[in-house]
mmCIF file of C-alpha atoms in Angstrom:
data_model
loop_
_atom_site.group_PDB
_atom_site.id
_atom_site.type_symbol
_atom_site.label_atom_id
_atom_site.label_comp_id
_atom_site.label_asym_id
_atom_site.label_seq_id
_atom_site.Cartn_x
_atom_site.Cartn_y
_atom_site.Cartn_z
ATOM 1 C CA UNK A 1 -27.345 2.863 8.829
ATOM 2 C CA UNK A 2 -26.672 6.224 8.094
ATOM 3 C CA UNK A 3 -24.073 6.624 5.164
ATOM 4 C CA UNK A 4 -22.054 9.114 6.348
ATOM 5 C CA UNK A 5 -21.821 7.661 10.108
ATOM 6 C CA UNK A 6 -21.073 3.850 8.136
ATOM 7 C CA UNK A 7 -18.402 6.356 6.681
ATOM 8 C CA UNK A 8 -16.581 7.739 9.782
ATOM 9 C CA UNK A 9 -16.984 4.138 11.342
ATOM 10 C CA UNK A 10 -15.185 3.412 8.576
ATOM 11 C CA UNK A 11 -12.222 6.080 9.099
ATOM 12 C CA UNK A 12 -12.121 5.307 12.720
ATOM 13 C CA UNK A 13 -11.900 1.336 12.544
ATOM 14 C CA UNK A 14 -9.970 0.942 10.081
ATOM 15 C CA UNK A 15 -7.503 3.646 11.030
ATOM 16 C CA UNK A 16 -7.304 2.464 14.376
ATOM 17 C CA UNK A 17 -6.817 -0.982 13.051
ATOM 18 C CA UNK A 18 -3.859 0.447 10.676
ATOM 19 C CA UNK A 19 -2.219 2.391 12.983
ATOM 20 C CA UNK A 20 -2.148 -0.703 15.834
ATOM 21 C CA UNK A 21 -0.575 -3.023 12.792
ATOM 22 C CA UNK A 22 1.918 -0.044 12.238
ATOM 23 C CA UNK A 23 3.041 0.232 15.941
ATOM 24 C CA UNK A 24 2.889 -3.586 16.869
ATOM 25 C CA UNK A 25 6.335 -4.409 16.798
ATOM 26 C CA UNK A 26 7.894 -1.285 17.260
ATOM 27 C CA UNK A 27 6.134 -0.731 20.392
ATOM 28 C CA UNK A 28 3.776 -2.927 21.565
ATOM 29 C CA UNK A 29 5.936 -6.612 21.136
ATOM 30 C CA UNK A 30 8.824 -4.897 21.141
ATOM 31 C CA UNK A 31 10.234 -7.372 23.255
ATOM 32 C CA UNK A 32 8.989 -10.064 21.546
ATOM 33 C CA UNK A 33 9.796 -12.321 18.843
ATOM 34 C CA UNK A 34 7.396 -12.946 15.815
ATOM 35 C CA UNK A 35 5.971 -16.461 15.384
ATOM 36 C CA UNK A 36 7.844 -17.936 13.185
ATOM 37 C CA UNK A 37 4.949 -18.890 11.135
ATOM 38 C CA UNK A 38 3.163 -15.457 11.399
ATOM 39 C CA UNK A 39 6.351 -14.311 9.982
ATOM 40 C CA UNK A 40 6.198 -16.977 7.396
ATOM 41 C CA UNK A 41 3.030 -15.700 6.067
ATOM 42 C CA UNK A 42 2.965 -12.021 6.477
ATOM 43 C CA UNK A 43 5.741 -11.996 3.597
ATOM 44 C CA UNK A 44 2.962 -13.298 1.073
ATOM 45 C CA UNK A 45 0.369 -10.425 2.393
ATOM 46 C CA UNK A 46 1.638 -7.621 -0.145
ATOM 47 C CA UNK A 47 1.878 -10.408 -3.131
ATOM 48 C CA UNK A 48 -1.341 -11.555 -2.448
ATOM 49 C CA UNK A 49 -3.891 -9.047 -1.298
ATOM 50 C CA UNK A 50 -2.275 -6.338 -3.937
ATOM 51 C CA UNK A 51 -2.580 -8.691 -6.839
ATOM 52 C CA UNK A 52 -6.018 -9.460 -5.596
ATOM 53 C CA UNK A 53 -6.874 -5.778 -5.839
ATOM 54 C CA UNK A 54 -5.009 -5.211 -9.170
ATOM 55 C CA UNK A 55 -6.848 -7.556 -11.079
ATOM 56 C CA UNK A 56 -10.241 -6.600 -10.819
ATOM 57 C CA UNK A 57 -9.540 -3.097 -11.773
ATOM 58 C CA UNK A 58 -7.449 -3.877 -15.051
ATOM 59 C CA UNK A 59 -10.120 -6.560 -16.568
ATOM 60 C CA UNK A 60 -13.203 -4.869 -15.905
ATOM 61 C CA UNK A 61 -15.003 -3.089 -18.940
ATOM 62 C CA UNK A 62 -13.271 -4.855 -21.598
ATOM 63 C CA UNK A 63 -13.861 -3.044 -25.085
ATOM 64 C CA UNK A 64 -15.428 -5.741 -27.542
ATOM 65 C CA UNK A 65 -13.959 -3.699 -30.044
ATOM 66 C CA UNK A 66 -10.589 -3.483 -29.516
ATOM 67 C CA UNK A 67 -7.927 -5.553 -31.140
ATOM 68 C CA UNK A 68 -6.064 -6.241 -28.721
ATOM 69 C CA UNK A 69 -8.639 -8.722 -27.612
ATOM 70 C CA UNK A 70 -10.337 -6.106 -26.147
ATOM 71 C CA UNK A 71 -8.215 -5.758 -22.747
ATOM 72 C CA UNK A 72 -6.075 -2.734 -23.106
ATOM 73 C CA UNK A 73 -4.733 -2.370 -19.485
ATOM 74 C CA UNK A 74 -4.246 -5.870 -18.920
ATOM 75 C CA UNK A 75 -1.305 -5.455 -21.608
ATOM 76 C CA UNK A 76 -0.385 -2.188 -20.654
ATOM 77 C CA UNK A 77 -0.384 -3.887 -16.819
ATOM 78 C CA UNK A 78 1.658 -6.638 -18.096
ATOM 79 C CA UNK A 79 4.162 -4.445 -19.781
ATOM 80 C CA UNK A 80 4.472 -2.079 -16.885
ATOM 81 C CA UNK A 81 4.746 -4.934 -14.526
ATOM 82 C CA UNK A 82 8.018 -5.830 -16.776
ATOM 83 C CA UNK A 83 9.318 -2.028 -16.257
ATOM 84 C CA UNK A 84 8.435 -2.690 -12.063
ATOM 85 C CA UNK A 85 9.593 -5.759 -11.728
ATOM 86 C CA UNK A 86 13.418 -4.136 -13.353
ATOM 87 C CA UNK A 87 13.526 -0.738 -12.284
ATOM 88 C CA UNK A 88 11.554 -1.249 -8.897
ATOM 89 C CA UNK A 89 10.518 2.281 -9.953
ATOM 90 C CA UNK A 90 7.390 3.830 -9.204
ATOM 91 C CA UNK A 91 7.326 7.098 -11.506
ATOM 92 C CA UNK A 92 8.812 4.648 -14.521
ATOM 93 C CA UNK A 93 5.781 1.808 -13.971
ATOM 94 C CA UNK A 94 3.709 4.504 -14.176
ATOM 95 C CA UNK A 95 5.079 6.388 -16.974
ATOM 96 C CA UNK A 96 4.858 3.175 -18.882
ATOM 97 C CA UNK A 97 1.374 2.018 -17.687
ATOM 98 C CA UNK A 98 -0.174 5.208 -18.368
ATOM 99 C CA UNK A 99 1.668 5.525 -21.954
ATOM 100 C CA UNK A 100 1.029 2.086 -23.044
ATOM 101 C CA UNK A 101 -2.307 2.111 -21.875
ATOM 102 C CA UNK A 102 -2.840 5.843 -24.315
ATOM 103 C CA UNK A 103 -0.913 4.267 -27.384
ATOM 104 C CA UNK A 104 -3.457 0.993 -27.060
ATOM 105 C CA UNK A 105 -6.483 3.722 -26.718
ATOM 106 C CA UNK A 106 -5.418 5.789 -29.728
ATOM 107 C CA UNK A 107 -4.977 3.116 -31.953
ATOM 108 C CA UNK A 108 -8.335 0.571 -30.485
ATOM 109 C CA UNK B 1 10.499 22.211 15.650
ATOM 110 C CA UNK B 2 13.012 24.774 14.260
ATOM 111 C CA UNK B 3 15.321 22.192 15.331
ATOM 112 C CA UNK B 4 13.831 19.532 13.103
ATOM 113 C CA UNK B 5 13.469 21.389 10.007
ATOM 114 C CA UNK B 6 17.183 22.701 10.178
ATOM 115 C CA UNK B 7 18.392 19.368 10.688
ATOM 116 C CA UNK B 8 20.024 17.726 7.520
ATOM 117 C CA UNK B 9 18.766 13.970 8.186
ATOM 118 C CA UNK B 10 15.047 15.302 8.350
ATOM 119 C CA UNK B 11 15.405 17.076 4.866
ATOM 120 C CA UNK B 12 17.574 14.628 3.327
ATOM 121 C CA UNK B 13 14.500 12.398 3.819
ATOM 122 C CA UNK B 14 11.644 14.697 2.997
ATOM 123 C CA UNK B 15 14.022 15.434 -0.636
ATOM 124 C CA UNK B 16 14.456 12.193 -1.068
ATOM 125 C CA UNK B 17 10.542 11.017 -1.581
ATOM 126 C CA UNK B 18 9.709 14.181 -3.908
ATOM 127 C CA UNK B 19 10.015 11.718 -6.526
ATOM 128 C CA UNK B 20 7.731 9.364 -5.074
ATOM 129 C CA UNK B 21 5.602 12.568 -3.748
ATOM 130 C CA UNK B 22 5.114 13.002 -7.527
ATOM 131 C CA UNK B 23 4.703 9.423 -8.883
ATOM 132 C CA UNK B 24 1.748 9.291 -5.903
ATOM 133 C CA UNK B 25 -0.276 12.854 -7.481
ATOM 134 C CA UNK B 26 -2.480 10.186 -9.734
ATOM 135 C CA UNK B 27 -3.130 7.988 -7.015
ATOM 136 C CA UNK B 28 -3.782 10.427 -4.409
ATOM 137 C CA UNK B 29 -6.318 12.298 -6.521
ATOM 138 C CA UNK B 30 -7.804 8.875 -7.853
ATOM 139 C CA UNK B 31 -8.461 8.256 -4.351
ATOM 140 C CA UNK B 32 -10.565 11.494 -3.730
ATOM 141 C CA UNK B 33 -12.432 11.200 -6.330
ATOM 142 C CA UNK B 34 -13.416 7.208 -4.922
ATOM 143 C CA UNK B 35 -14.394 9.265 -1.741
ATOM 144 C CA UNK B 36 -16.115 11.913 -3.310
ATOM 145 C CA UNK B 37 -17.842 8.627 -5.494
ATOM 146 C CA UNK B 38 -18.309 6.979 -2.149
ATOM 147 C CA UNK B 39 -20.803 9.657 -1.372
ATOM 148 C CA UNK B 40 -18.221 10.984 1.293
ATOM 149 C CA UNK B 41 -18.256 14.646 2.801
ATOM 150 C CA UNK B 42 -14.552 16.338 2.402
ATOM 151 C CA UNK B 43 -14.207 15.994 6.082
ATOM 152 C CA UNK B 44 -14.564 12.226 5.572
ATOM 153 C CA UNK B 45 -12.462 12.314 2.406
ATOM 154 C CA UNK B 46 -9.755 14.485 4.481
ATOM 155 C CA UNK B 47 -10.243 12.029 7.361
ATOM 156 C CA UNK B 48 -9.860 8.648 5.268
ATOM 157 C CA UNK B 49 -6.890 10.636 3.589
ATOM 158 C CA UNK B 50 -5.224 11.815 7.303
ATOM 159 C CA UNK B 51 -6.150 8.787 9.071
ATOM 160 C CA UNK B 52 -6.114 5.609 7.582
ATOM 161 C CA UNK B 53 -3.505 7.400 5.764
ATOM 162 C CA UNK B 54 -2.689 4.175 3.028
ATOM 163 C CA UNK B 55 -3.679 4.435 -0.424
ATOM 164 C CA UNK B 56 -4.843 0.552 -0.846
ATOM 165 C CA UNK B 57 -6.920 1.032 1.740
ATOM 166 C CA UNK B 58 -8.872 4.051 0.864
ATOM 167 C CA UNK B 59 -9.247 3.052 -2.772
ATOM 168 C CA UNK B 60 -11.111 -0.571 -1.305
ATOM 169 C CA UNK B 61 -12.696 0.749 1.522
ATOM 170 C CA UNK B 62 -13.866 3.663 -1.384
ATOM 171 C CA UNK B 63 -15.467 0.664 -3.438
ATOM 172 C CA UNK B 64 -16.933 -1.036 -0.622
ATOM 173 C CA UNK B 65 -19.198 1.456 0.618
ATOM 174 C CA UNK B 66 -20.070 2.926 -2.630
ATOM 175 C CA UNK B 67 -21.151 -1.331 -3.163
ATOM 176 C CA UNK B 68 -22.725 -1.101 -0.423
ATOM 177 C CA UNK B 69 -20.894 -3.973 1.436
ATOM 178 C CA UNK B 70 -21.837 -4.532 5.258
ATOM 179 C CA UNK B 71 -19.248 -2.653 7.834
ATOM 180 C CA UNK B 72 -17.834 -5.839 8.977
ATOM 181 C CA UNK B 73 -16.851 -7.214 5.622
ATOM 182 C CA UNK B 74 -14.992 -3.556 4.900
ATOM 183 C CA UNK B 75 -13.446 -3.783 7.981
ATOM 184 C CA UNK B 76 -12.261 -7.303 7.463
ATOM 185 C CA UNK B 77 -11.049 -6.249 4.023
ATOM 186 C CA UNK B 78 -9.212 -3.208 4.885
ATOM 187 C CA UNK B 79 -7.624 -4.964 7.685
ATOM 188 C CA UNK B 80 -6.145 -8.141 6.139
ATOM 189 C CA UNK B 81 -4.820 -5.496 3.540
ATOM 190 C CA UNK B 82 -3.195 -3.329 6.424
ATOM 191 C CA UNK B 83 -1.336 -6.594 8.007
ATOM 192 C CA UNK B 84 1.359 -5.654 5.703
ATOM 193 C CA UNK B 85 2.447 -2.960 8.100
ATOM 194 C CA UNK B 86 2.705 -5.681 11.070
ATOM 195 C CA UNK B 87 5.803 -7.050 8.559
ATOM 196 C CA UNK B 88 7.319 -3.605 8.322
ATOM 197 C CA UNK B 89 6.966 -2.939 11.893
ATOM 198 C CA UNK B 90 8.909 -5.777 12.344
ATOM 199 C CA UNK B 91 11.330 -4.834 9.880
ATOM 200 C CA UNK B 92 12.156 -0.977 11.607
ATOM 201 C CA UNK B 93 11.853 -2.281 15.112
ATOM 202 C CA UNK B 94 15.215 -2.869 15.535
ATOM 203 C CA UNK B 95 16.653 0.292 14.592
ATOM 204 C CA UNK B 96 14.151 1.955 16.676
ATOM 205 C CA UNK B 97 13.889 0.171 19.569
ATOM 206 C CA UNK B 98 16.593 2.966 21.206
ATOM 207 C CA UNK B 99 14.201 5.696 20.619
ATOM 208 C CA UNK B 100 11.514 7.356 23.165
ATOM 209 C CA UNK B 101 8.268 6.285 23.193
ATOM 210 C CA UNK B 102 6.700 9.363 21.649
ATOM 211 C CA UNK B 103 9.056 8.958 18.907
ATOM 212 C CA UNK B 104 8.614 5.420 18.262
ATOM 213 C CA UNK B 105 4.582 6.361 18.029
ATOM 214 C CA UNK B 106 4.890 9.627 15.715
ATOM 215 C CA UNK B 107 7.244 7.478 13.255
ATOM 216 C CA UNK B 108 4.654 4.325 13.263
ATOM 217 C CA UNK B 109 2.226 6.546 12.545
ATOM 218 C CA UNK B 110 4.417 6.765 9.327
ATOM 219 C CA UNK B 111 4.978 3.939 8.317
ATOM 220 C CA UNK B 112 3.752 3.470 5.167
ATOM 221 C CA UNK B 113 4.905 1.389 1.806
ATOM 222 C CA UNK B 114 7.320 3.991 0.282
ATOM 223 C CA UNK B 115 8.490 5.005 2.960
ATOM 224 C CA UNK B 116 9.158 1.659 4.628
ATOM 225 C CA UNK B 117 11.276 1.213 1.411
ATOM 226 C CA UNK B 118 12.898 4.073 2.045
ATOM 227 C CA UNK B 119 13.882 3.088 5.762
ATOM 228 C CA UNK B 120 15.488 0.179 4.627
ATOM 229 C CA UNK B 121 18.004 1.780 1.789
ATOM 230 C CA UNK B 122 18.844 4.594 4.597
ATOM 231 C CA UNK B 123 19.591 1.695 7.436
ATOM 232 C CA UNK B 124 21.172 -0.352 5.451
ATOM 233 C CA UNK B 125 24.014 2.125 4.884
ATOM 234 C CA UNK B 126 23.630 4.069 8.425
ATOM 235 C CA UNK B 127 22.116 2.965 11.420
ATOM 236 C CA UNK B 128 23.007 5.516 13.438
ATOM 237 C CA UNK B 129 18.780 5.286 15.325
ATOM 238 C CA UNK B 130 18.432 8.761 15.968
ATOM 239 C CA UNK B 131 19.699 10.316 12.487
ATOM 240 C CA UNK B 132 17.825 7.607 10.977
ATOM 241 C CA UNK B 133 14.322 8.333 12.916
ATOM 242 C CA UNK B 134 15.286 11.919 11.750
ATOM 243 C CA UNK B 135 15.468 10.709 8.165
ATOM 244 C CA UNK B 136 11.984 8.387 8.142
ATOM 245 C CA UNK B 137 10.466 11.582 9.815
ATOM 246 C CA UNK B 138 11.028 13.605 7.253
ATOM 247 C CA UNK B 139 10.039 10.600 4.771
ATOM 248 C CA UNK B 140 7.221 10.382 6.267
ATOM 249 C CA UNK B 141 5.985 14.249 6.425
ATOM 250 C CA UNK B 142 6.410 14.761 2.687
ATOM 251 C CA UNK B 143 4.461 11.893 1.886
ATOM 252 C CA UNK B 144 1.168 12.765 4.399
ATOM 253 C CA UNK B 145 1.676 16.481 3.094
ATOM 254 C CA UNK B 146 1.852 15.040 -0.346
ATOM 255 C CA UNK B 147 -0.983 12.591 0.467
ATOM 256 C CA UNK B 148 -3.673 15.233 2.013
ATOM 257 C CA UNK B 149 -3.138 17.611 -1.183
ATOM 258 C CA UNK B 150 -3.513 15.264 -3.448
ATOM 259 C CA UNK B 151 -6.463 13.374 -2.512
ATOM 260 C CA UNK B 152 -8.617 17.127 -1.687
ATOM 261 C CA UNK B 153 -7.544 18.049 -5.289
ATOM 262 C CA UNK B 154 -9.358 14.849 -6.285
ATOM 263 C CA UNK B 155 -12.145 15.202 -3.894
ATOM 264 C CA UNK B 156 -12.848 18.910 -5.422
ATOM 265 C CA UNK B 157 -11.508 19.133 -8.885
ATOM 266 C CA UNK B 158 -11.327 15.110 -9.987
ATOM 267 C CA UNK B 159 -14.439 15.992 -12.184
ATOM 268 C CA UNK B 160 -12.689 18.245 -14.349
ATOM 269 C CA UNK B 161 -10.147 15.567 -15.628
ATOM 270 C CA UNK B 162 -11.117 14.007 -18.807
ATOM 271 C CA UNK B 163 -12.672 10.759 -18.524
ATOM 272 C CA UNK B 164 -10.432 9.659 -21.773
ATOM 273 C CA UNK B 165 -7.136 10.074 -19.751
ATOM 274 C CA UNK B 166 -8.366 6.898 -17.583
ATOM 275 C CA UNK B 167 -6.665 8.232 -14.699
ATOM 276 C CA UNK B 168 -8.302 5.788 -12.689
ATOM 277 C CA UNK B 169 -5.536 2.971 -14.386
ATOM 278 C CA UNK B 170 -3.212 4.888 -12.359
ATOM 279 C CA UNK B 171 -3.995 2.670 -8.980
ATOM 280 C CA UNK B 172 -3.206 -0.584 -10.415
ATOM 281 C CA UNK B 173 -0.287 0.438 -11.949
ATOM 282 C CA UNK B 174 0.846 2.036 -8.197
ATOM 283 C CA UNK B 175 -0.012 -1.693 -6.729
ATOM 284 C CA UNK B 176 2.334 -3.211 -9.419
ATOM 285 C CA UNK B 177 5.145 -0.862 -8.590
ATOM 286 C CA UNK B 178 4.663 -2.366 -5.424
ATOM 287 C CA UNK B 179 4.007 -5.882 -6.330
ATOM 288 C CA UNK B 180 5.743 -6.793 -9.432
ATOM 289 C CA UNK B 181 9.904 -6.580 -8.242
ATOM 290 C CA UNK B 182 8.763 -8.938 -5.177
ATOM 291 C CA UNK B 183 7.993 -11.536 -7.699
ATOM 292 C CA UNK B 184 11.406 -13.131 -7.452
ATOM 293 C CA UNK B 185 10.857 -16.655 -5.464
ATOM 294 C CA UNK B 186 8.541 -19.315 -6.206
ATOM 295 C CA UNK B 187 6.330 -19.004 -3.065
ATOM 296 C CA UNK B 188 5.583 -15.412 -4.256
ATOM 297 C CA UNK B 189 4.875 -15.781 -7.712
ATOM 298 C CA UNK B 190 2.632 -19.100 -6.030
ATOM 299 C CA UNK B 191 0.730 -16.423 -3.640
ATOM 300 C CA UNK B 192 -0.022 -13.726 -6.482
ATOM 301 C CA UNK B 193 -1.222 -16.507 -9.327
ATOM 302 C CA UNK B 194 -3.506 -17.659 -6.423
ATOM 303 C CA UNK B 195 -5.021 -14.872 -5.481
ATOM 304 C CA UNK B 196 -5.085 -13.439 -9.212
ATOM 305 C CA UNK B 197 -6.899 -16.822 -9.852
ATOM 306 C CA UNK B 198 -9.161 -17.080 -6.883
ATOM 307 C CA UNK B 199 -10.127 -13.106 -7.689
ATOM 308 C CA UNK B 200 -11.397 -14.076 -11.042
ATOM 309 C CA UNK B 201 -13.326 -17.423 -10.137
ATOM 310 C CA UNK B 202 -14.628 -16.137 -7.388
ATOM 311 C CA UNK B 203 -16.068 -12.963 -8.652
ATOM 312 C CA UNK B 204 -19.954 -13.857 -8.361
ATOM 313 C CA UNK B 205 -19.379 -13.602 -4.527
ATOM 314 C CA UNK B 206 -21.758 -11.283 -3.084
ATOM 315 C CA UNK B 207 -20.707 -7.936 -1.204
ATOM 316 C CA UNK B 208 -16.882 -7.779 -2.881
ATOM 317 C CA UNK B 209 -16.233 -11.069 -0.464
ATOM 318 C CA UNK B 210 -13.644 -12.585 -3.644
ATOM 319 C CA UNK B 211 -10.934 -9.836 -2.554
ATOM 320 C CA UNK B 212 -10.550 -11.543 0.874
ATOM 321 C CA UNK B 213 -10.855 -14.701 0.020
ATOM 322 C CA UNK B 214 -8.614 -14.274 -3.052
ATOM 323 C CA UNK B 215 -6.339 -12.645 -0.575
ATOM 324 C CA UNK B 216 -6.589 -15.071 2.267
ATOM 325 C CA UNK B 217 -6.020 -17.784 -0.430
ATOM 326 C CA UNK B 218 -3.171 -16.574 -1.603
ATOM 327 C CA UNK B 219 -1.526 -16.235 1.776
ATOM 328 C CA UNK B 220 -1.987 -19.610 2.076
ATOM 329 C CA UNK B 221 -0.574 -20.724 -0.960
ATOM 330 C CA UNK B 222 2.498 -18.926 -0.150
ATOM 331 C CA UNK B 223 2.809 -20.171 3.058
ATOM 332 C CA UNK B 224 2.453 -23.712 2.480
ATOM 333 C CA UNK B 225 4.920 -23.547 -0.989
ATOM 334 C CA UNK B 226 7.539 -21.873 1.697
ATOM 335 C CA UNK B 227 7.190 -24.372 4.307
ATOM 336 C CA UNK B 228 7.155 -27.178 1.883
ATOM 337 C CA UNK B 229 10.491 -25.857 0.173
ATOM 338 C CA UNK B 230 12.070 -25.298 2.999
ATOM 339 C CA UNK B 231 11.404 -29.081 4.240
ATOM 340 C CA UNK B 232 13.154 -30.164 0.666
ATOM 341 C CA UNK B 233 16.097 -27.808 0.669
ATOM 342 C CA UNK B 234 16.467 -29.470 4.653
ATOM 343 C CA UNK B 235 16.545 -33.132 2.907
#
């Protein structure tokens, strides 16, 4: 297939597909109830699918030569999973991510 | 228009996510440079940024392509990732069930992670429906302004930041804002060791399949831990 057509596909499915999940029970079920099960297991989507996503990205290309057993971001992850998990804050997870992840750099 | 703009709910709620507008400049421009990596035009970049209009899902369906994954596994992907938003909808239907139609479909348009947070501080103090559709309007403007900007600065200019700043770390660290002050009940912590698990052990998987299967794993696992705690708290 053509890569930029596979592209807009893409765009086009997968927006389409967002936006319906976005309006679902605002509009479209409004008058309906959620399964209680469905319900059940939509609260473990973000818990799940995000972790699934954030792993991948802070193991790869470990640094044989780094002391810190060679995986920089997964400590700087860890630590500014500590600063999420307090402040719930966004800029200060990433503040702390980015500086952790900089100090371990500098000194690897 | 002139209406909207004047009207103090609207900008109360586009002030209010500067901060986040700010904390999201790394991600958004992380994200152009995965379409511009991709081997997408800036029409497609603009159009993945404007239309599927969620970070998570424009960084994975970024990787997918650029791996070369069939449409239907991208499409899978990007779609058990985006059944977040059927919770949320669930979440704001109440408080905008009142609303016209054309309202109720501009503001789902909207309705993205920050500024589903962001709904639920404002209606939790005020649910007055139309102030508060007002309020996730503007929300919801500064963040797609925020979000188009950000990712065609990445598309065009992500090549002249240095490699050294690892701007890319940026994305996970956004996903652990996200994920990391959920982890307060046992069934949650159960659904992210899962998937984190399943992710690693299942890496050899061709085509990028271990992210929906780590995923759909951990779902499970969640699920199950909740139902069976909620049979032993009934005992």
């Amino acid at each position: 297939m053509d890569a930029a057509l596979k592209i807009w596909i893409v765009i086009g499915v997968v927006g389409l597909l967002n936006y319906l999940s976005r309006l679902s029970f605002i509009a479209v079920f409004a008058r309906r109830r959620m399964p209680s099960l469905l319900a059940r297991a939509l609260k473990y989507v973000p818990a799940a699918m995000l972790t699934a996503l954030i792993v991948p990205m802070i193991t790869a290309e470990p640094s044989a030569t780094h002391a810190l057993a060679g995986h920089p971001k997964v400590f700087a992850a860890a630590l500014a999973g500590v600063v999420a998990f307090f402040t719930r804050s966004n800029l200060a997870t990433l503040g702390t991510g980015m500086a952790a992840l900089w100090a371990l750099q500098a000194i690897g | 228009m002139r209406r909207l703009l004047v009207s103090s709910d609207f900008r109360a709620g586009f002030a209010e996510m500067l901060p986040a507008c700010v904390g999201l400049i790394p991600f958004g421009v992380v994200c152009g440079v995965g379409a511009a990596a991709a081997g997408a035009s800036w029409a497609a970049a603009l159009g993945m940024s404007a239309i599927i209009f969620s970070g998570a899902a424009q960084v994975l369906a970024g990787q997918l392509v650029a791996a070369g994954a069939p449409l239907a596994v991208i499409v899978l992907t990007c779609f058990v990732l985006g059944l977040r938003f059927l919770m949320y909808s669930a979440a704001m239907a109440p408080y905008l069930k009142s609303l016209p139609s054309r309202w109720q479909q501009a503001l789902a348009f909207l309705l993205t992670d920050q500024a589903f947070a962001a709904a639920v501080r404002r209606f939790s103090v005020n649910d007055d429906p139309r102030r508060g559709a007002l309020h996730f309007l503007g929300c919801g403007v500064a963040l797609w302004v925020c979000w188009q900007a950000t990712n065609l600065i990445g598309y065009f200019a992500g090549n002249l930041i240095p490699e050294s700043w690892s701007l890319e770390f940026a994305v996970p660290l956004c996903f652990l804002a996200l994920v990391a002050p959920l982890l307060r009940d046992a069934p949650t912590i159960l659904a992210a060791v899962v998937a984190a698990g399943a992710v690693v052990l299942l890496g050899a998987l061709p085509m990028n399949l271990n992210l929906i299967a780590a995923g759909i794993a951990g779902i499970i696992a969640g699920t199950c831990a909740d139902l069976t705690r909620e049979r032993w708290t009934r005992r």
